[in-house]
mmCIF file of C-alpha atoms in Angstrom:
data_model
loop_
_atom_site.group_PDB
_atom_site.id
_atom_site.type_symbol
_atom_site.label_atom_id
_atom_site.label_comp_id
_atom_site.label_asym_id
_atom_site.label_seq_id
_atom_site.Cartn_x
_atom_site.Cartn_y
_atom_site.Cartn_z
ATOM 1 C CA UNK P 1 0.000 0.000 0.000
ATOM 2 C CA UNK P 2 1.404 3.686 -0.692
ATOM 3 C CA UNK P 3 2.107 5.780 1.954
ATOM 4 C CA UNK P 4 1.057 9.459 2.481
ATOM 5 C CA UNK P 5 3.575 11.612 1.119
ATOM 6 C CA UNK P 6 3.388 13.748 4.021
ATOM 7 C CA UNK P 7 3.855 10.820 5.642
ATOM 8 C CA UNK P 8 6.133 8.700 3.440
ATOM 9 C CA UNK P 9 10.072 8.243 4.066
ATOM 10 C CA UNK P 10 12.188 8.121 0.976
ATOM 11 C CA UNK P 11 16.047 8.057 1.010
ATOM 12 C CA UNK P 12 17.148 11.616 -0.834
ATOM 13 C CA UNK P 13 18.375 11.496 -4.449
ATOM 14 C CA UNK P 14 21.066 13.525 -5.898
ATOM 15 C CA UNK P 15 19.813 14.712 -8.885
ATOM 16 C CA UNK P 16 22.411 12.469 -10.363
ATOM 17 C CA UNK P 17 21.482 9.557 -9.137
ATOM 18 C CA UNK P 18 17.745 10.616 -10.294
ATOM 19 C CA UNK P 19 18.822 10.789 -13.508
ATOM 20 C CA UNK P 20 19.740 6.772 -13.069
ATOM 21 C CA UNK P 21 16.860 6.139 -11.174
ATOM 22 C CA UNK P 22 13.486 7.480 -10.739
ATOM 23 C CA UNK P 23 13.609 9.474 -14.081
ATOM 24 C CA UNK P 24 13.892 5.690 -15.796
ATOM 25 C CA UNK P 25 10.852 4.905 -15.495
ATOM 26 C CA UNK P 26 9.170 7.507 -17.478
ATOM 27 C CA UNK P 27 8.369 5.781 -20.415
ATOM 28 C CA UNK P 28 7.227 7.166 -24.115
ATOM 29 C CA UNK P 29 3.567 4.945 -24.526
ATOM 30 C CA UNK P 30 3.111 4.570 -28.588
ATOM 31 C CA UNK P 31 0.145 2.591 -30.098
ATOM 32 C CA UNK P 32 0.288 1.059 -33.094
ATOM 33 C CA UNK P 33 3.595 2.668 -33.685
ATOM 34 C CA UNK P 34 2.449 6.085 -33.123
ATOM 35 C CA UNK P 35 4.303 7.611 -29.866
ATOM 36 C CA UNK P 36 1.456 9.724 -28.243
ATOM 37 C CA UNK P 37 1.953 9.828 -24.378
ATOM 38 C CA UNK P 38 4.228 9.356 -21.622
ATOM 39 C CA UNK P 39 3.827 7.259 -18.445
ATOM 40 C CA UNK P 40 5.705 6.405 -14.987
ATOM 41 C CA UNK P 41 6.043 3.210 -13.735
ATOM 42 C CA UNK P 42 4.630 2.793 -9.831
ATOM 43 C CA UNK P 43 4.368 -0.587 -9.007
ATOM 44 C CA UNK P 44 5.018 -4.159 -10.781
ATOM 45 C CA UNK P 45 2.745 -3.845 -13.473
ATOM 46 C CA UNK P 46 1.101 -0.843 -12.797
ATOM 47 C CA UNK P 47 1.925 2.976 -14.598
ATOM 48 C CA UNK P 48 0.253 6.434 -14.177
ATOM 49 C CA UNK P 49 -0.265 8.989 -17.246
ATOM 50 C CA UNK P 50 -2.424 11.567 -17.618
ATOM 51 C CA UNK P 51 -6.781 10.859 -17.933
ATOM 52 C CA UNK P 52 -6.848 11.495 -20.920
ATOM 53 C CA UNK P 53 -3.883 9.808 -22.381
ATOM 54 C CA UNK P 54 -5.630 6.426 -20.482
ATOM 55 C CA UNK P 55 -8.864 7.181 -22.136
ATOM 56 C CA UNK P 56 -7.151 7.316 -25.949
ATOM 57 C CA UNK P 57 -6.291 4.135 -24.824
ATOM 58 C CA UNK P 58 -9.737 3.154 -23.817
ATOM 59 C CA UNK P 59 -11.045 4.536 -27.174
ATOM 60 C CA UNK P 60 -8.798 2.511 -28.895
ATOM 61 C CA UNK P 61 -10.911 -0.779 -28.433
ATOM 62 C CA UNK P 62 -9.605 -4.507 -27.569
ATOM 63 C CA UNK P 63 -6.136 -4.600 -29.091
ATOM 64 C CA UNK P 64 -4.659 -0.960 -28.712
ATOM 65 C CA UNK P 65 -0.984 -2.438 -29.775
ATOM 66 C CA UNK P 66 0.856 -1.110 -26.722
ATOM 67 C CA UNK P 67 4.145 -0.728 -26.175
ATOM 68 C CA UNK P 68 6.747 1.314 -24.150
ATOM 69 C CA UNK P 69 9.415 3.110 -25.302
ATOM 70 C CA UNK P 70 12.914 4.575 -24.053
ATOM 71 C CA UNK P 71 15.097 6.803 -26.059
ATOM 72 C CA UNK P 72 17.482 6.476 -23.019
ATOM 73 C CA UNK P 73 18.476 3.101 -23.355
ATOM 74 C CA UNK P 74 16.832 2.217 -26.145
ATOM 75 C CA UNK P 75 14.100 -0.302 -24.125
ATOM 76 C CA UNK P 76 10.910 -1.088 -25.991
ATOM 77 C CA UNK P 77 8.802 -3.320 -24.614
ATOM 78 C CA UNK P 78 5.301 -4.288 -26.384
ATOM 79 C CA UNK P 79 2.408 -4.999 -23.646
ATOM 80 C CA UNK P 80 -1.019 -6.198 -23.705
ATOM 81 C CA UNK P 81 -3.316 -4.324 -21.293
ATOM 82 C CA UNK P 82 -4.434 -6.705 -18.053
ATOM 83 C CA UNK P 83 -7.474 -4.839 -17.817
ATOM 84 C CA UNK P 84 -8.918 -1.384 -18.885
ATOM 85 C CA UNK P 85 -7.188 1.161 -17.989
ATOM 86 C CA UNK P 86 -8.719 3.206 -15.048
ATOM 87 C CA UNK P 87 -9.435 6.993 -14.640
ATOM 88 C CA UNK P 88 -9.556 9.175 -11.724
ATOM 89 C CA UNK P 89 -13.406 9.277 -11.101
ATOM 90 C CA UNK P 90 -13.247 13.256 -11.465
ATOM 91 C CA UNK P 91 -11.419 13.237 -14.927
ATOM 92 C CA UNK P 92 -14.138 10.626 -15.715
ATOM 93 C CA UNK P 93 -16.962 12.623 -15.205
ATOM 94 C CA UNK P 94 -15.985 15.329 -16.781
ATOM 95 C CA UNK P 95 -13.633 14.205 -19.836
ATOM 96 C CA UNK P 96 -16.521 14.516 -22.834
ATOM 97 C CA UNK P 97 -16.928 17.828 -21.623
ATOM 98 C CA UNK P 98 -13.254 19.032 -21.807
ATOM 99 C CA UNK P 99 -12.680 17.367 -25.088
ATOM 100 C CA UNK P 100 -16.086 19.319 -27.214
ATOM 101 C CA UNK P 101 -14.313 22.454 -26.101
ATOM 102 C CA UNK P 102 -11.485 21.861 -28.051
ATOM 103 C CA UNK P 103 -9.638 20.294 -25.228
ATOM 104 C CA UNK P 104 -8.088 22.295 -22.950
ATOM 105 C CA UNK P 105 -8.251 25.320 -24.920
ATOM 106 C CA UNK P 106 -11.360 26.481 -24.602
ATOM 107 C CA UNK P 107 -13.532 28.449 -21.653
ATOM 108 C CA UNK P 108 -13.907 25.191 -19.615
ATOM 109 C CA UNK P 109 -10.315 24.799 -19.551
ATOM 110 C CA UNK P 110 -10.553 27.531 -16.356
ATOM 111 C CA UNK P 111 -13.827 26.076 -15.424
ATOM 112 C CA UNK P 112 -13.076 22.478 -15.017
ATOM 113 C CA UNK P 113 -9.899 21.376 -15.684
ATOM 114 C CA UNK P 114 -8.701 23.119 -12.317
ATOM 115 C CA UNK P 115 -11.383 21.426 -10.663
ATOM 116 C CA UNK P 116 -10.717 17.841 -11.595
ATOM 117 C CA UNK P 117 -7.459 15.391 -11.461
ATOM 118 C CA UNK P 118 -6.579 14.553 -14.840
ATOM 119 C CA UNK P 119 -4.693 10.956 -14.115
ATOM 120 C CA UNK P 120 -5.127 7.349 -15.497
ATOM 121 C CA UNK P 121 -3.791 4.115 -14.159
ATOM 122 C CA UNK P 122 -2.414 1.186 -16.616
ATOM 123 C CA UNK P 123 -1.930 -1.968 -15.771
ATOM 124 C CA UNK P 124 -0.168 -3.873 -18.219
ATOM 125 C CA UNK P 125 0.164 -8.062 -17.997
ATOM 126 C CA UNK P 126 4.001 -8.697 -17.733
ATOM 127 C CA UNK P 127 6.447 -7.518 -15.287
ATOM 128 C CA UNK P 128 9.197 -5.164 -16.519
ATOM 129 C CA UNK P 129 12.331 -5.517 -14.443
ATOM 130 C CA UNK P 130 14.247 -3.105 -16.651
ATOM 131 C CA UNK P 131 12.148 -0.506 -16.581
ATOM 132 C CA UNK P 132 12.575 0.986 -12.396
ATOM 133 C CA UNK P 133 10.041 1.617 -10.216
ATOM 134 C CA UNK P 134 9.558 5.615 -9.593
ATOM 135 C CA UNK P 135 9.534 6.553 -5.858
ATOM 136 C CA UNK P 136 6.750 8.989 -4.968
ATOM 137 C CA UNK P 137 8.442 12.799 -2.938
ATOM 138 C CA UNK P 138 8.327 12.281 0.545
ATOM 139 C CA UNK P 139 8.017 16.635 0.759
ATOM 140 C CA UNK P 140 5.218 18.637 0.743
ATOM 141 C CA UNK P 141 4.632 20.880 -3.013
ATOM 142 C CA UNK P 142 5.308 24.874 -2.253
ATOM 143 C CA UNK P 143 5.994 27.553 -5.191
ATOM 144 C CA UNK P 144 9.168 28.090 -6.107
ATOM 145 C CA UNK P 145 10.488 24.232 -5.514
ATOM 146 C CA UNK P 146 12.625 22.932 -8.249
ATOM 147 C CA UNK P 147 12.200 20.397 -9.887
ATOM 148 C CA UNK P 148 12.618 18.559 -13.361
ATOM 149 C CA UNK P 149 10.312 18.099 -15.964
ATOM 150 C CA UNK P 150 11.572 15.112 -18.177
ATOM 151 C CA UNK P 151 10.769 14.857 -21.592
ATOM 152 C CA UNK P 152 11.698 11.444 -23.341
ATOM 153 C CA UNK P 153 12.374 13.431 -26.317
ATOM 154 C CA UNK P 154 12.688 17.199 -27.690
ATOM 155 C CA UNK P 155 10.201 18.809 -29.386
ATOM 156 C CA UNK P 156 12.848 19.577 -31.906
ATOM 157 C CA UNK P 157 15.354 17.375 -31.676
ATOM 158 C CA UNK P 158 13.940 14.151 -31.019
ATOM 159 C CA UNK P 159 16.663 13.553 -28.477
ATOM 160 C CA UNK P 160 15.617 12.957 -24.357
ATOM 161 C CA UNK P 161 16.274 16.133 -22.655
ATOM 162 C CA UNK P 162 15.923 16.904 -18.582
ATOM 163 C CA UNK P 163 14.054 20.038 -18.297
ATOM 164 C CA UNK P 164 15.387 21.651 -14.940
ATOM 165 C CA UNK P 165 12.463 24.282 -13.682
ATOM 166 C CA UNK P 166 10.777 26.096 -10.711
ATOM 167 C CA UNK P 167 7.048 25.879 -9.640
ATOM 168 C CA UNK P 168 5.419 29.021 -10.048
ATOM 169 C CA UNK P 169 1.798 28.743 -8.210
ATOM 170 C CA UNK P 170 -0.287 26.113 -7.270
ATOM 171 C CA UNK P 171 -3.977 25.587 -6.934
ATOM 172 C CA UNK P 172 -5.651 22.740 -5.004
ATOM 173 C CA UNK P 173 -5.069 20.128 -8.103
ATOM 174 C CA UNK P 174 -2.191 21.733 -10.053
ATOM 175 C CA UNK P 175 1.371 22.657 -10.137
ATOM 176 C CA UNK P 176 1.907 25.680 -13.009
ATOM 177 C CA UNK P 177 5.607 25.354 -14.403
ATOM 178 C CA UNK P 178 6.981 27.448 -16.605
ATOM 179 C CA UNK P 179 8.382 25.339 -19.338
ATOM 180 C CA UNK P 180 7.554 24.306 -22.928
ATOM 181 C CA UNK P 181 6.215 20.975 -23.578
ATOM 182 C CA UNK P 182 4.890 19.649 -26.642
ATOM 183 C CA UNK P 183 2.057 17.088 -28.125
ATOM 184 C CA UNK P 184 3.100 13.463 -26.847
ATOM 185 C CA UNK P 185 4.665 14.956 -23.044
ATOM 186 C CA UNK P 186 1.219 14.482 -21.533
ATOM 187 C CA UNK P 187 1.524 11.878 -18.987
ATOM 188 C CA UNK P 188 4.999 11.857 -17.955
ATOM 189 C CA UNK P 189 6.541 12.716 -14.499
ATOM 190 C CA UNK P 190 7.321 15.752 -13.013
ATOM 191 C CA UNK P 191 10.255 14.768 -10.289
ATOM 192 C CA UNK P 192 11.508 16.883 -7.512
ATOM 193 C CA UNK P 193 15.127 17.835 -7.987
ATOM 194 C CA UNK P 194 16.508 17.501 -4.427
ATOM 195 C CA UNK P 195 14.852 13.915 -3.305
ATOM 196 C CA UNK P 196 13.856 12.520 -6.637
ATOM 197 C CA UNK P 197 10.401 11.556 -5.990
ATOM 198 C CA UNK P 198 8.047 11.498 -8.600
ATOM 199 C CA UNK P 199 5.431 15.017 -7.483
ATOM 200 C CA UNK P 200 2.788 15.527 -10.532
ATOM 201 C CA UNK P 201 1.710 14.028 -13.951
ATOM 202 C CA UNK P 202 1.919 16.579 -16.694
ATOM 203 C CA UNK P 203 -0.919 17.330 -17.728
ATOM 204 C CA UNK P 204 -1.903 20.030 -20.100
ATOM 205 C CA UNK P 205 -0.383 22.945 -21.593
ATOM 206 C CA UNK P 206 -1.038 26.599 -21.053
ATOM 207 C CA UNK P 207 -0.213 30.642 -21.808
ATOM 208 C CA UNK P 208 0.322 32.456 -18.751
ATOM 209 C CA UNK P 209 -0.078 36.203 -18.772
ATOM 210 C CA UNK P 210 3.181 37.184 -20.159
ATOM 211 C CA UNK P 211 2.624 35.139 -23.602
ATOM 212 C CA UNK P 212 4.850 32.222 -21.971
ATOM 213 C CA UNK P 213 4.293 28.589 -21.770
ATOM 214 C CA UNK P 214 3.362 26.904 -18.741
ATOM 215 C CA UNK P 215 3.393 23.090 -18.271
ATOM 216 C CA UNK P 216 0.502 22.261 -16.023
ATOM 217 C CA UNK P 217 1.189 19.009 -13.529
ATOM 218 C CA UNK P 218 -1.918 17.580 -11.853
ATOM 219 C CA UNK P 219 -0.510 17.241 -7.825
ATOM 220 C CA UNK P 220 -0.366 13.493 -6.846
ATOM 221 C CA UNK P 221 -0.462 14.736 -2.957
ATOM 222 C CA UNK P 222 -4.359 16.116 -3.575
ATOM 223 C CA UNK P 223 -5.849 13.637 -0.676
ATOM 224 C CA UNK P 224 -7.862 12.681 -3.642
ATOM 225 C CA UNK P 225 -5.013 11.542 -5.806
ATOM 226 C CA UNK P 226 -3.918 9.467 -2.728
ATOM 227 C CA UNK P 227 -6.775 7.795 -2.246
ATOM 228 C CA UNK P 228 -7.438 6.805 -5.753
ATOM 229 C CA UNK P 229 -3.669 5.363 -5.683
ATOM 230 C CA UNK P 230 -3.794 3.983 -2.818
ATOM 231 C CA UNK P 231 -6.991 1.915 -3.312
ATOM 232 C CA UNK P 232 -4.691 0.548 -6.705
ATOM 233 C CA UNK P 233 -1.800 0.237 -6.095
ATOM 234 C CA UNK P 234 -0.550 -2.767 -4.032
#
């Protein structure tokens, strides 16, 4: 069962040693060849993404042709799903709504998406002992912590970068970053920089005042979020 991360004690993480670690199991999710999400491994079988990177897999019927990806090492690994994958019950609700307003760009964006946790659980049907198992931050979110945004690949470039930023507000569900992410980044981690726990699921994408990008990371220590994992995750 997880622990509370107010509660939970993690040994701290250079962000070196993230690098080797935690940030591994953030894996590129492609179906049918087509790399579309990211996800983070959290238990044997089990990986979070983003809700509505779980529900394109949903939509994608029976055989959605799986597999995970790693431009680090190079790891691919095709899967077949051990059951549907699951969405938090508020992303559920809510997710037909957010996607006829041109999803996440529209008014409801403000409306709802703030309101709800945008996560999904997958449970694939092998183990993967080369992919590690992400520990969850054992501190408490505040503005202004650092922390790294990893994207399995650059926009541009195609090549895995670390994106090394600050949290700039937070709301009861989110974590606004400033930092540019682009289409196929939903899902993936968002790790803190000084203990290497894994701290939100990117989420969406945003334009702060200034004309800037933000990323937007739905908060896994929302009491909410913790009790949806908790009630999963062995």
């Amino acid at each position: 069962m997880l622990v509370s991360a107010a509660l939970a004690l993690f040994p701290a993480f250079g962000i070196a040693q993230v690098q080797e670690s935690s940030f591994r199991g953030n894996m590129v999710l492609s179906m049918g060849g087509d790399p579309f999400c990211q996800a983070v491994k959290v238990s044997r079988r089990i990986f979070l993404t983003a809700g509505h990177c779980a529900r394109d897999i949903l939509n994608a019927g029976a055989d959605p042709k799986l597999e995970l990806m790693s431009s680090s090492n190079g790891l691919r690994v095709k899967v077949a799903l051990a059951r549907p994958p699951r969405l938090h019950p508020s992303y559920a609700q809510n997710a037909e709504r957010l996607e006829m307003d041109e999803f996440f760009r529209g008014a409801l964006f403000e409306e709802v998406y703030k309101e709800i946790l945008d996560l999904g659980l997958i449970e694939i049907d092998i183990d993967t002992p080369g992919i590690p198992t992400a520990l969850f931050s054992a501190s408490p979110l505040r503005e202004g912590r650092k922390i790294a945004l990893l994207r399995d690949f650059d926009c541009r470039s195609g090549q895995e970068r670390i994106a090394p930023s600050t949290i700039e507000s937070l709301s009861d569900n989110l974590a606004n970053i400033p930092a540019s992410i682009c289409e196929g980044t939903s899902g993936g981690g968002i790790f803190d920089e000084e203990d290497g726990g894994l701290i939100a699921i990117t989420g969406a994408s945003a334009v702060n005042p200034d004309k800037t990008d933000w990323a937007i990371g739905v908060r896994l220590d929302n009491p909410s979020a913790w009790e949806w994992l908790e009630a999963i995750i062995p």
